[in-house]
XYZ file of C-alpha atoms in Angstrom:
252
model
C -21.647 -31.160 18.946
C -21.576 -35.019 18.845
C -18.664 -36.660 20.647
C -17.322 -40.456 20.266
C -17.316 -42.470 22.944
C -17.844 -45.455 24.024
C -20.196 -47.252 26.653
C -17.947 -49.336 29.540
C -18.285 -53.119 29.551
C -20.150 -55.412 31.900
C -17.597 -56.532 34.666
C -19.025 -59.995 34.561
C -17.503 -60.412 30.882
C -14.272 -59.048 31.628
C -11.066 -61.588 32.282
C -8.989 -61.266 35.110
C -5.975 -60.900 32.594
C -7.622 -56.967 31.961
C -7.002 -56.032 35.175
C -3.737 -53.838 35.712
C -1.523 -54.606 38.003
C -2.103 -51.628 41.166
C 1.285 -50.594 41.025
C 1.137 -49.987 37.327
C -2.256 -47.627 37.597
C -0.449 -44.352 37.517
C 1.466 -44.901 34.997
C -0.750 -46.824 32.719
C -3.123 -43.395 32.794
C -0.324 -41.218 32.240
C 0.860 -42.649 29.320
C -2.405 -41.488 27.855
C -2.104 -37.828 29.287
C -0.226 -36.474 26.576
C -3.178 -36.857 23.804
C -5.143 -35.150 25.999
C -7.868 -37.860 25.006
C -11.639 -37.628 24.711
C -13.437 -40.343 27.782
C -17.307 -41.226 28.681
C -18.500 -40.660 32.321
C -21.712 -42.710 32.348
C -24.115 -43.395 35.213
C -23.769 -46.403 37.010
C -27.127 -48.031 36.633
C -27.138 -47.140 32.742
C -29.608 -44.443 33.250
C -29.165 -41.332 32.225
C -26.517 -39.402 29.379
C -23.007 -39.856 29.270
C -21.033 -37.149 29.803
C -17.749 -36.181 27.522
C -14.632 -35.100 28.626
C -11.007 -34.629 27.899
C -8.433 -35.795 30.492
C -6.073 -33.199 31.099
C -3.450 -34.399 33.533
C -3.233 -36.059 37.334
C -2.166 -33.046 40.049
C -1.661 -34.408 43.397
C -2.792 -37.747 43.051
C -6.048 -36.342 40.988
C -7.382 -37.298 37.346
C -8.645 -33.803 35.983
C -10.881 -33.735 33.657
C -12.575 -30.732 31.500
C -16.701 -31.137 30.623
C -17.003 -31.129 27.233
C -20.433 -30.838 28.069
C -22.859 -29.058 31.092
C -24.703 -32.392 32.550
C -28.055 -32.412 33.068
C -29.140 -31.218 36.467
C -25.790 -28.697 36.209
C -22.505 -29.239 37.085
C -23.152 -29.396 41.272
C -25.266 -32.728 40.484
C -21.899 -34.674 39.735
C -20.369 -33.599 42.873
C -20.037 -36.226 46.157
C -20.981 -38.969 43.200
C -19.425 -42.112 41.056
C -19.523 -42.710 37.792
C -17.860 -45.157 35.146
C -14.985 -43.729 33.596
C -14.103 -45.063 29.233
C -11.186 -44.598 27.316
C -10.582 -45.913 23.935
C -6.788 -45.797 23.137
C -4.167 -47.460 21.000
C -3.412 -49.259 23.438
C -7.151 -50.424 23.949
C -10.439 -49.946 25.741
C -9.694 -48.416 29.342
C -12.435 -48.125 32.361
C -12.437 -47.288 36.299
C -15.048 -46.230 38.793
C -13.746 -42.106 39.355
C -15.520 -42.172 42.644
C -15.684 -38.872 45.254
C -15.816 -36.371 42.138
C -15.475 -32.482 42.716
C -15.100 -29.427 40.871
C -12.383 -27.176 41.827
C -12.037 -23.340 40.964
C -11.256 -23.496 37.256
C -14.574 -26.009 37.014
C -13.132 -28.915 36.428
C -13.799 -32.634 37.788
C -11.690 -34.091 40.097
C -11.576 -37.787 41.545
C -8.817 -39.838 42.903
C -6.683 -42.417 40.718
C -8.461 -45.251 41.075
C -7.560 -48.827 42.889
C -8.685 -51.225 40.155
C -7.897 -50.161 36.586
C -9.334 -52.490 33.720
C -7.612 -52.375 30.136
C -9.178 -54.699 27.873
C -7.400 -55.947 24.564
C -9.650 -58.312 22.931
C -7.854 -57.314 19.580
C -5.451 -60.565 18.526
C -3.454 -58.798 16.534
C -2.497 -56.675 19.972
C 1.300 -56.839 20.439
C 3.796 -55.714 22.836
C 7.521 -55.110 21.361
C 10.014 -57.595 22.784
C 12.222 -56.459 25.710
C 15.763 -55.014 24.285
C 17.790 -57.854 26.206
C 20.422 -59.841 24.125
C 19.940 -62.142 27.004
C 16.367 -62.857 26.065
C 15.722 -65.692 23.691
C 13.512 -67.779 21.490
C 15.061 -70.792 20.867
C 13.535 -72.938 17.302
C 14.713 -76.753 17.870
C 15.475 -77.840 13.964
C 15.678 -81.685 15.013
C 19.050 -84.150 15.154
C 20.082 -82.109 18.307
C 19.979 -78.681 16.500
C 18.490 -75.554 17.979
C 18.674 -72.094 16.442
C 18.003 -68.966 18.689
C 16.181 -65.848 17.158
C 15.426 -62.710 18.341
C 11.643 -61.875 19.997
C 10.496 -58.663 18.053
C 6.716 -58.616 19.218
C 4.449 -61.053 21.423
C 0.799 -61.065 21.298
C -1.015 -63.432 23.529
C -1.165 -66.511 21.201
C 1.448 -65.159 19.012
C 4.847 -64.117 17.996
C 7.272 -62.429 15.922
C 10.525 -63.599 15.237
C 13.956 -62.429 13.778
C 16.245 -65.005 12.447
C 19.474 -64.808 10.059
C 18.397 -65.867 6.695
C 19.308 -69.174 5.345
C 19.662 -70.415 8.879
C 16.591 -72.976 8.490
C 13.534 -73.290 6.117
C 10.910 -70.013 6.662
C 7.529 -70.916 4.598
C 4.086 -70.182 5.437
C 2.609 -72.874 6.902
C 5.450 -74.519 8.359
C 5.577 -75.743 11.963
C 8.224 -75.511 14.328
C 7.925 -77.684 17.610
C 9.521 -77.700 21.087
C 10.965 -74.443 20.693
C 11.185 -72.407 23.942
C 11.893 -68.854 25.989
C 15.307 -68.676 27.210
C 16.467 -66.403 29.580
C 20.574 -67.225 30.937
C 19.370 -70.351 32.960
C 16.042 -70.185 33.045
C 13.771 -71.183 30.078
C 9.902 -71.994 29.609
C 8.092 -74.854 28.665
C 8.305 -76.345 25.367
C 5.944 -74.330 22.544
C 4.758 -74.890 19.186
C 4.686 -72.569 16.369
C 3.043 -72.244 13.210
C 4.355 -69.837 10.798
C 1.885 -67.599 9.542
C 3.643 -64.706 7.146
C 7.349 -63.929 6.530
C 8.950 -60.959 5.914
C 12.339 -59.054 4.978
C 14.136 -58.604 8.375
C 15.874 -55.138 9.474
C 18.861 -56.205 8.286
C 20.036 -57.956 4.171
C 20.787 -61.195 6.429
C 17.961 -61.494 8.392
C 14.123 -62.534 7.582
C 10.992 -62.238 10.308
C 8.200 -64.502 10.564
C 5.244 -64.178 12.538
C 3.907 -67.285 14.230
C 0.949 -68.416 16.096
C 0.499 -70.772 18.565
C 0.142 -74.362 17.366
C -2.468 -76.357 19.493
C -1.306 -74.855 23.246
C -1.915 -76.505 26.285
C -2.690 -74.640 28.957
C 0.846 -74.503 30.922
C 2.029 -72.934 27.146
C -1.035 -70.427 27.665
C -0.202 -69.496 30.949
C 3.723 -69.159 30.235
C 3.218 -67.282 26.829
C 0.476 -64.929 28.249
C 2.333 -63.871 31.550
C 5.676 -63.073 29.762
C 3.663 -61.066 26.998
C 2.588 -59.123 30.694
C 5.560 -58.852 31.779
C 7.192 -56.991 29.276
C 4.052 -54.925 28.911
C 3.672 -54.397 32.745
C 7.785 -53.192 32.829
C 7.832 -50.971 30.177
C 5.017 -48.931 31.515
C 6.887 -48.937 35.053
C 9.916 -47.813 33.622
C 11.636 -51.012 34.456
C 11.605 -52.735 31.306
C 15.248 -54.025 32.795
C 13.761 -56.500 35.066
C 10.624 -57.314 33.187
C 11.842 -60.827 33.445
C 10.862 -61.326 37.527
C 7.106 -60.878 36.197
C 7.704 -63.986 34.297
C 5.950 -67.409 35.202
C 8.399 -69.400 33.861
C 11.700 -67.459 35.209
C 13.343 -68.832 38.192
């Protein structure tokens, strides 16, 4: 039987940004569990066959994981060993070294959660749904002293998508909106361009959603947009999606 998966990538091309956060590990794998998904072991130094198998659950502090396959040289030859772990997802393309492997009596491989988990989402169309916290913010500044707050629905890394009440302002494709800004109670970010990319009906008769990219960022706007995109990620796979704002560069 031929399986799909999918080869790890080299560590020297992967950004810092892919790393999880250690704390987050557990329950960044976990979330997974439940598919009971299909990963790659491969070798190390790239020689030799990749090995298929399905991830069945973490007991004690263990990933266990069923062959799909018998490995060449048998099953004993993965024992005491290391090999690269891949996991294509939904949520994108996940990898870890599952060092000290073992088999225990049902035959299955063992290793320990690992202490550096990569998940890389090169896709830019990769979003994270906004936090549900009225006391979140976007706030569009419409010029002559007038700002308009909307409501964050998704955020990407270099982009956004925003609920407004219709008639509120002009919403056209291609339009730019400048200086607008998070807000969070007292605390807000840096000032951020937009540039409105598609709009759509809202939820709601009243309301209308457009989805923005970034408009020429400078690299304080990078930093601010990208680490509260990772913050609400990082909380809602903790189970803390209540204080996802302390992750946030820009809160004080």
């Amino acid at each position: 039987m031929r399986f799909n998966i999918f080869p790890p990538e080299g560590l020297k091309s992967i950004e810092p940004k892919f790393h999880v956060e250690p704390r987050a590990i557990a329950k960044t794998i976990e979330r997974e569990l439940h598919k009971i998904p299909l990963a790659g072991l491969y070798p190390i130094d790239g020689n030799g066959a990749a090995i298929p198998v399905s991830l069945l659950g973490i007991h004690q502090g263990l990933l266990v994981m069923k062959l799909e396959i018998k490995p060449e040289g048998g099953f004993a030859s993965l024992v005491g060993g290391q090999r690269i772990l891949v996991l294509c997802s939904d949520s994108g393309k996940m990898q870890f070294l599952a060092s000290n492997l073992r088999l225990n009596d049902e035959g299955n491989l063992l290793c320990p959660l690992p202490a550096d988990l990569i998940l890389i989402q090169r896709r830019k169309e990769f979003r994270t749904l906004g936090p549900a916290d009225d006391d979140l913010n976007f706030v569009l500044c419409l010029g002559a002293g007038q700002e308009l707050l909307t409501k964050v629905i998704d955020i990407s890394d270099h982009g956004i998508l925003l609920d407004l009440r219709l008639g509120a302002t002009e919403v056209e494709v291609g339009r730019y909106w400048h200086s607008g800004y998070f807000e969070r109670l007292r605390s807000r970010s840096t000032t951020i361009d937009l540039e409105i990319k598609n709009v759509r009906p809202g939820a709601d008769i009243d309301r209308i959603r457009a989805g923005c990219e970034l408009y020429e960022p400078k690299k304080q706007v990078l930093k601010e947009f990208e680490s509260t995109r990772s913050a609400i990620e990082n909380a809602r796979v903790q189970s803390r999606l209540n204080r996802w704002y302390l992750g946030a560069s820009w809160h004080e």
